[in-house]
Short mmCIF file of C-alpha atoms in Angstrom, two decimals:
data_model
loop_
_atom_site.label_atom_id
_atom_site.label_comp_id
_atom_site.label_asym_id
_atom_site.label_seq_id
_atom_site.Cartn_x
_atom_site.Cartn_y
_atom_site.Cartn_z
CA UNK N 1 -15.34 16.66 -21.85
CA UNK N 2 -12.99 13.75 -22.43
CA UNK N 3 -10.78 15.94 -24.62
CA UNK N 4 -10.38 18.38 -21.71
CA UNK N 5 -9.44 15.50 -19.39
CA UNK N 6 -6.81 14.37 -21.88
CA UNK N 7 -5.51 17.93 -22.25
CA UNK N 8 -5.14 18.32 -18.46
CA UNK N 9 -3.20 15.07 -18.18
CA UNK N 10 -0.74 16.04 -20.92
CA UNK N 11 -0.39 19.58 -19.54
CA UNK N 12 0.42 18.28 -16.07
CA UNK N 13 2.80 15.53 -17.17
CA UNK N 14 4.35 17.40 -20.15
CA UNK N 15 5.00 13.96 -21.57
CA UNK N 16 2.63 11.99 -23.81
CA UNK N 17 3.84 8.59 -22.60
CA UNK N 18 3.31 9.42 -18.92
CA UNK N 19 -0.04 11.08 -19.63
CA UNK N 20 -1.17 8.07 -21.65
CA UNK N 21 -0.20 5.70 -18.82
CA UNK N 22 -2.11 7.88 -16.38
CA UNK N 23 -5.19 7.74 -18.62
CA UNK N 24 -4.77 4.03 -19.47
CA UNK N 25 -4.36 4.86 -23.17
CA UNK N 26 -1.67 4.39 -25.78
CA UNK N 27 0.34 7.52 -26.66
CA UNK N 28 -0.76 7.60 -30.32
CA UNK N 29 -4.53 7.81 -29.70
CA UNK N 30 -3.91 10.39 -26.98
CA UNK N 31 -1.85 12.52 -29.38
CA UNK N 32 -4.63 12.34 -31.98
CA UNK N 33 -7.24 13.46 -29.49
CA UNK N 34 -5.13 16.43 -28.46
CA UNK N 35 -4.81 17.35 -32.15
CA UNK N 36 -8.61 17.08 -32.45
CA UNK N 37 -9.01 19.50 -29.55
CA UNK N 38 -6.51 21.93 -31.09
CA UNK N 39 -8.39 21.86 -34.40
CA UNK N 40 -11.69 22.44 -32.59
CA UNK N 41 -10.28 25.44 -30.71
CA UNK N 42 -8.27 26.76 -33.65
CA UNK N 43 -5.12 27.09 -31.56
CA UNK N 44 -2.05 24.98 -30.85
CA UNK N 45 -1.95 24.07 -27.16
CA UNK N 46 1.52 22.49 -27.04
CA UNK N 47 4.93 23.13 -28.53
CA UNK N 48 6.25 19.70 -29.47
CA UNK N 49 9.97 18.96 -29.52
CA UNK N 50 11.87 15.72 -30.09
CA UNK N 51 12.38 15.05 -26.38
CA UNK N 52 9.99 17.41 -24.62
CA UNK N 53 6.77 19.36 -24.94
CA UNK N 54 5.61 22.59 -23.34
CA UNK N 55 2.42 24.61 -23.19
CA UNK N 56 1.79 27.44 -25.62
CA UNK N 57 0.27 30.69 -24.39
CA UNK N 58 -3.15 29.36 -25.41
CA UNK N 59 -2.53 26.12 -23.52
CA UNK N 60 -1.40 27.99 -20.43
CA UNK N 61 -4.58 30.06 -20.51
CA UNK N 62 -6.79 27.02 -21.02
CA UNK N 63 -5.36 24.87 -18.23
CA UNK N 64 -6.95 26.56 -15.16
CA UNK N 65 -10.30 26.85 -16.94
CA UNK N 66 -10.18 23.20 -17.99
CA UNK N 67 -9.40 22.11 -14.43
CA UNK N 68 -12.34 24.11 -13.09
CA UNK N 69 -14.71 22.70 -15.73
CA UNK N 70 -13.68 19.12 -14.94
CA UNK N 71 -13.88 19.77 -11.19
CA UNK N 72 -17.47 20.91 -11.58
CA UNK N 73 -18.41 18.04 -13.90
CA UNK N 74 -16.88 15.38 -11.66
CA UNK N 75 -18.48 16.89 -8.57
CA UNK N 76 -22.02 16.48 -9.98
CA UNK N 77 -22.61 12.94 -8.57
CA UNK N 78 -21.57 14.04 -5.09
CA UNK N 79 -23.74 17.15 -5.28
CA UNK N 80 -26.76 15.09 -6.32
CA UNK N 81 -26.20 12.61 -3.49
CA UNK N 82 -25.77 15.36 -0.90
CA UNK N 83 -28.85 17.26 -2.10
CA UNK N 84 -30.99 14.49 -0.58
CA UNK N 85 -29.47 15.12 2.84
CA UNK N 86 -28.49 11.48 3.15
CA UNK N 87 -25.10 9.77 3.20
CA UNK N 88 -23.84 8.22 -0.03
CA UNK N 89 -23.99 4.48 -0.23
CA UNK N 90 -20.26 4.38 -0.96
CA UNK N 91 -17.58 6.61 0.55
CA UNK N 92 -14.43 6.62 -1.56
CA UNK N 93 -11.35 6.75 0.65
CA UNK N 94 -8.08 7.54 -1.13
CA UNK N 95 -4.96 6.08 0.45
CA UNK N 96 -1.34 6.84 -0.45
CA UNK N 97 1.36 4.11 -0.53
CA UNK N 98 3.31 5.53 2.41
CA UNK N 99 0.32 5.45 4.79
CA UNK N 100 0.93 2.89 7.55
CA UNK N 101 -1.18 -0.19 8.17
CA UNK N 102 -1.88 1.15 11.67
CA UNK N 103 -3.49 4.31 10.29
CA UNK N 104 -5.46 2.41 7.65
CA UNK N 105 -6.82 0.01 10.26
CA UNK N 106 -7.68 2.77 12.72
CA UNK N 107 -9.54 4.79 10.09
CA UNK N 108 -11.51 1.83 8.72
CA UNK N 109 -12.43 0.77 12.25
CA UNK N 110 -13.59 4.29 13.12
CA UNK N 111 -15.66 4.62 9.94
CA UNK N 112 -17.32 1.26 10.61
CA UNK N 113 -19.34 3.11 13.26
CA UNK N 114 -21.45 4.39 10.33
CA UNK N 115 -23.33 1.29 9.09
CA UNK N 116 -25.01 3.23 6.27
CA UNK N 117 -21.63 3.94 4.65
CA UNK N 118 -19.68 1.40 2.60
CA UNK N 119 -16.02 2.44 2.38
CA UNK N 120 -14.24 1.81 -0.93
CA UNK N 121 -10.45 2.14 -0.84
CA UNK N 122 -8.81 3.97 -3.74
CA UNK N 123 -4.99 3.53 -3.64
CA UNK N 124 -2.96 6.12 -5.57
CA UNK N 125 0.02 8.46 -5.22
CA UNK N 126 -0.56 11.38 -2.88
CA UNK N 127 -0.50 14.09 -5.55
CA UNK N 128 -3.13 12.30 -7.64
CA UNK N 129 -5.30 11.74 -4.57
CA UNK N 130 -5.27 15.45 -3.79
CA UNK N 131 -6.35 16.23 -7.36
CA UNK N 132 -9.09 13.61 -7.03
CA UNK N 133 -10.15 15.18 -3.74
CA UNK N 134 -10.60 18.56 -5.42
CA UNK N 135 -12.64 17.09 -8.28
CA UNK N 136 -14.81 15.00 -5.98
CA UNK N 137 -13.55 11.67 -7.35
CA UNK N 138 -12.60 10.73 -3.79
CA UNK N 139 -14.46 11.82 -0.66
CA UNK N 140 -11.61 11.56 1.85
CA UNK N 141 -7.88 11.03 1.38
CA UNK N 142 -5.23 9.55 3.64
CA UNK N 143 -2.04 11.27 2.51
CA UNK N 144 1.21 12.58 3.91
CA UNK N 145 2.09 16.23 4.34
CA UNK N 146 2.53 18.61 2.63
CA UNK N 147 -1.19 18.99 1.93
CA UNK N 148 -1.74 22.41 0.39
CA UNK N 149 -4.43 24.37 -1.33
CA UNK N 150 -7.31 26.48 -0.08
CA UNK N 151 -10.47 24.84 1.19
CA UNK N 152 -8.81 21.59 2.28
CA UNK N 153 -9.44 20.41 5.84
CA UNK N 154 -7.16 17.94 7.57
CA UNK N 155 -6.81 15.91 10.75
CA UNK N 156 -3.42 14.57 11.84
CA UNK N 157 -3.38 10.81 12.36
CA UNK N 158 0.28 9.84 12.67
CA UNK N 159 3.73 11.38 12.90
CA UNK N 160 6.61 8.97 12.55
CA UNK N 161 10.31 9.82 12.81
CA UNK N 162 12.64 9.23 9.88
CA UNK N 163 15.46 6.72 9.74
CA UNK N 164 18.38 5.93 7.48
CA UNK N 165 18.58 2.47 5.87
CA UNK N 166 21.95 0.88 5.08
CA UNK N 167 23.01 -2.66 4.25
CA UNK N 168 24.43 -4.96 6.90
CA UNK N 169 28.16 -5.52 6.72
CA UNK N 170 28.94 -1.93 5.69
CA UNK N 171 30.71 -0.99 8.92
CA UNK N 172 27.59 0.10 10.81
CA UNK N 173 26.67 -3.21 12.44
CA UNK N 174 27.44 -1.99 15.96
CA UNK N 175 26.00 1.49 15.56
CA UNK N 176 22.77 2.68 17.16
CA UNK N 177 22.52 5.87 15.06
CA UNK N 178 24.25 7.61 12.15
CA UNK N 179 25.17 11.11 11.03
CA UNK N 180 25.27 12.29 7.42
CA UNK N 181 29.05 12.42 7.54
CA UNK N 182 29.16 8.67 8.18
CA UNK N 183 27.49 8.12 4.80
CA UNK N 184 29.77 10.28 2.65
CA UNK N 185 31.08 7.25 0.74
CA UNK N 186 27.58 6.12 -0.31
CA UNK N 187 25.22 7.76 -2.82
CA UNK N 188 21.68 8.57 -1.75
CA UNK N 189 18.63 7.07 -3.44
CA UNK N 190 15.21 8.60 -2.68
CA UNK N 191 12.26 6.43 -1.72
CA UNK N 192 9.71 7.76 -4.22
CA UNK N 193 6.11 6.54 -4.46
CA UNK N 194 4.98 8.67 -7.39
CA UNK N 195 5.61 11.74 -9.48
CA UNK N 196 4.38 14.27 -6.94
CA UNK N 197 6.02 15.93 -3.93
CA UNK N 198 7.21 13.37 -1.39
CA UNK N 199 6.89 13.66 2.40
CA UNK N 200 10.70 13.51 2.57
CA UNK N 201 11.30 16.42 0.17
CA UNK N 202 12.61 18.68 2.95
CA UNK N 203 15.00 15.98 4.15
CA UNK N 204 16.23 15.41 0.61
CA UNK N 205 17.00 19.12 0.34
CA UNK N 206 19.10 18.90 3.53
CA UNK N 207 20.96 15.92 2.06
CA UNK N 208 21.62 17.85 -1.15
CA UNK N 209 22.99 20.86 0.73
CA UNK N 210 25.18 18.56 2.82
CA UNK N 211 26.76 17.24 -0.37
CA UNK N 212 25.15 13.79 -0.52
CA UNK N 213 25.60 12.23 -3.94
CA UNK N 214 22.38 11.19 -5.63
CA UNK N 215 22.37 7.70 -7.17
CA UNK N 216 22.54 8.03 -10.97
CA UNK N 217 19.68 5.55 -11.50
CA UNK N 218 17.51 7.10 -8.78
CA UNK N 219 14.78 8.55 -11.01
CA UNK N 220 14.03 5.19 -12.64
CA UNK N 221 13.88 3.09 -9.48
CA UNK N 222 10.68 1.71 -7.98
CA UNK N 223 10.52 1.07 -4.21
CA UNK N 224 11.52 -2.56 -4.89
CA UNK N 225 14.44 -1.31 -6.97
CA UNK N 226 15.53 0.95 -4.12
CA UNK N 227 15.48 -2.07 -1.79
CA UNK N 228 17.80 -3.98 -4.14
CA UNK N 229 20.29 -1.12 -4.42
CA UNK N 230 20.34 -0.36 -0.68
CA UNK N 231 20.45 -3.98 0.53
CA UNK N 232 23.20 -4.60 -2.02
CA UNK N 233 25.37 -2.00 -0.29
CA UNK N 234 25.43 0.45 -3.19
CA UNK N 235 23.41 3.32 -1.64
CA UNK N 236 21.46 4.46 1.41
CA UNK N 237 17.93 5.80 1.69
CA UNK N 238 15.64 7.59 4.13
CA UNK N 239 12.29 6.14 5.23
CA UNK N 240 9.67 6.51 7.91
CA UNK N 241 11.04 4.47 10.79
CA UNK N 242 7.77 2.63 11.32
CA UNK N 243 6.33 2.31 7.82
CA UNK N 244 8.84 2.53 5.00
CA UNK N 245 11.30 0.00 6.41
CA UNK N 246 8.59 -2.50 7.25
CA UNK N 247 6.92 -2.33 3.84
CA UNK N 248 9.89 -2.13 1.52
CA UNK N 249 12.78 -3.89 3.26
CA UNK N 250 11.07 -6.99 4.68
CA UNK N 251 13.33 -9.97 4.04
CA UNK N 252 16.44 -7.79 3.47
CA UNK N 253 19.50 -7.71 5.74
CA UNK N 254 19.67 -3.99 6.46
CA UNK N 255 20.04 -1.66 9.43
CA UNK N 256 17.32 0.92 10.13
CA UNK N 257 18.97 3.58 12.29
CA UNK N 258 18.05 7.03 13.64
CA UNK N 259 19.66 9.88 11.71
CA UNK N 260 21.31 12.39 14.03
CA UNK N 261 21.24 16.10 13.33
CA UNK N 262 18.04 16.15 11.22
CA UNK N 263 14.77 16.90 12.97
CA UNK N 264 12.18 15.56 10.53
CA UNK N 265 9.21 13.27 10.47
CA UNK N 266 6.49 11.98 8.14
CA UNK N 267 3.01 13.22 9.05
CA UNK N 268 -0.08 11.39 7.82
CA UNK N 269 -3.38 13.25 7.69
CA UNK N 270 -6.96 12.63 6.64
CA UNK N 271 -7.95 15.35 4.15
CA UNK N 272 -11.30 16.54 2.80
CA UNK N 273 -12.90 19.46 1.00
CA UNK N 274 -14.33 21.94 3.48
CA UNK N 275 -17.10 22.98 1.09
CA UNK N 276 -18.56 19.47 1.36
CA UNK N 277 -19.14 19.69 5.11
CA UNK N 278 -22.67 21.02 4.90
CA UNK N 279 -24.50 20.18 8.19
CA UNK N 280 -26.35 16.94 7.64
CA UNK N 281 -24.46 16.30 4.40
CA UNK N 282 -22.70 13.14 3.33
CA UNK N 283 -19.30 13.90 4.86
CA UNK N 284 -20.26 15.72 8.05
CA UNK N 285 -20.41 12.62 10.26
CA UNK N 286 -17.40 10.74 8.81
CA UNK N 287 -15.21 13.84 9.13
CA UNK N 288 -16.39 14.38 12.72
CA UNK N 289 -15.41 10.76 13.41
CA UNK N 290 -11.92 11.26 11.96
CA UNK N 291 -11.43 14.45 13.94
CA UNK N 292 -12.29 12.46 17.06
CA UNK N 293 -9.85 9.73 16.04
CA UNK N 294 -7.14 12.36 15.58
CA UNK N 295 -7.75 13.75 19.07
CA UNK N 296 -7.59 10.24 20.58
CA UNK N 297 -4.30 9.43 18.88
CA UNK N 298 -2.77 12.76 19.92
CA UNK N 299 -3.77 12.14 23.55
CA UNK N 300 -2.36 8.59 23.43
CA UNK N 301 0.93 9.86 21.97
CA UNK N 302 1.21 12.56 24.63
CA UNK N 303 0.60 10.03 27.40
CA UNK N 304 3.18 7.66 25.90
CA UNK N 305 5.76 10.45 25.67
CA UNK N 306 5.08 11.43 29.25
CA UNK N 307 5.61 7.87 30.46
CA UNK N 308 8.85 7.51 28.50
CA UNK N 309 10.09 10.89 29.70
CA UNK N 310 9.46 9.81 33.30
CA UNK N 311 11.63 6.76 32.60
CA UNK N 312 14.41 9.02 31.27
CA UNK N 313 14.08 7.96 27.63
CA UNK N 314 14.30 10.40 24.73
CA UNK N 315 11.32 10.36 22.41
CA UNK N 316 10.43 11.97 19.13
CA UNK N 317 7.65 14.59 18.93
CA UNK N 318 4.38 13.73 17.23
CA UNK N 319 1.96 10.86 16.98
CA UNK N 320 3.89 7.59 16.82
CA UNK N 321 2.04 4.59 15.42
CA UNK N 322 4.39 2.03 16.95
CA UNK N 323 7.14 1.60 19.45
CA UNK N 324 10.54 2.75 18.22
CA UNK N 325 12.11 -0.01 16.15
CA UNK N 326 15.23 -1.52 17.59
CA UNK N 327 18.40 -0.93 15.61
CA UNK N 328 19.68 -4.03 13.93
CA UNK N 329 19.25 -6.53 11.14
CA UNK N 330 15.73 -7.80 10.46
CA UNK N 331 14.04 -10.13 8.04
CA UNK N 332 10.52 -11.20 7.11
CA UNK N 333 10.34 -13.97 9.71
CA UNK N 334 11.54 -11.91 12.66
CA UNK N 335 10.87 -8.17 12.25
CA UNK N 336 12.67 -6.81 15.35
CA UNK N 337 11.10 -4.00 17.25
CA UNK N 338 8.24 -3.35 14.84
CA UNK N 339 4.67 -3.42 16.01
CA UNK N 340 1.52 -2.06 14.47
CA UNK N 341 0.72 -0.03 17.54
CA UNK N 342 -2.56 1.56 18.46
#
């Protein structure tokens, strides 16, 4: 079974170093185990080049079957627990890096209404959490859209507008918003949290079509690296106005400004496998609780928008986890306009 797990990792990453890091192994032992699997099956599964690898026809055929086998194997503990009709002692809650503190707190508070459940947080990139959700390695996942695939249920928990981040002293100090044309002299660096699809992928496509230059070092930059490049005045980035700026740019002298002409937001959802919602099963009550939380947050957002509209203020659609941040420079000691919200 372990050999199949190793095969899946290499097939998905198409890179032994990345697959080894994902599996917490060194590349050489991983390569040997793949060779062992190929000898056992009597077929080569990968075409190996100097700088890349790709699946052979046999490897392509094996991949979906291997995923299904591992999904069934990893789902066994959950099936055994649910067969008793009682809740598991531990509920594993996956959480992606871009999920806001407000959502995390609201979800943990809501789930605390179930004293027979101990919640264990499992931080990981969104794409890996969705794979873990399908295999049963996590019970629920807090991730950002897009959340695809059949049999996955979801409840919306937050929708925050996007913003552009630029360094102070770049000519935008008196601005309250920006358009893409204002940024033509700066390259764009994406705020990536992992190897999978990002919640800002659609915005990045708009930037590409508009001719924005991508920073040459973008692919190798961590969120902290992005903060250095942007705060140093060498690029701009796009973040969630309430979450990304607060987490990554605390302590930096930057402006976080609305981006005109692009209607986009980052939507956070709780996700689960629908086939695990057997009445009386382990997830039935927690999922019902999260659906209720979603409804409460939607109602609160609608009421807030109605109040602001009555005051003549423009507001963004969706569920906003905090008041709109004020434009301007902020640092760790005085984060202007940011609040955790309801």
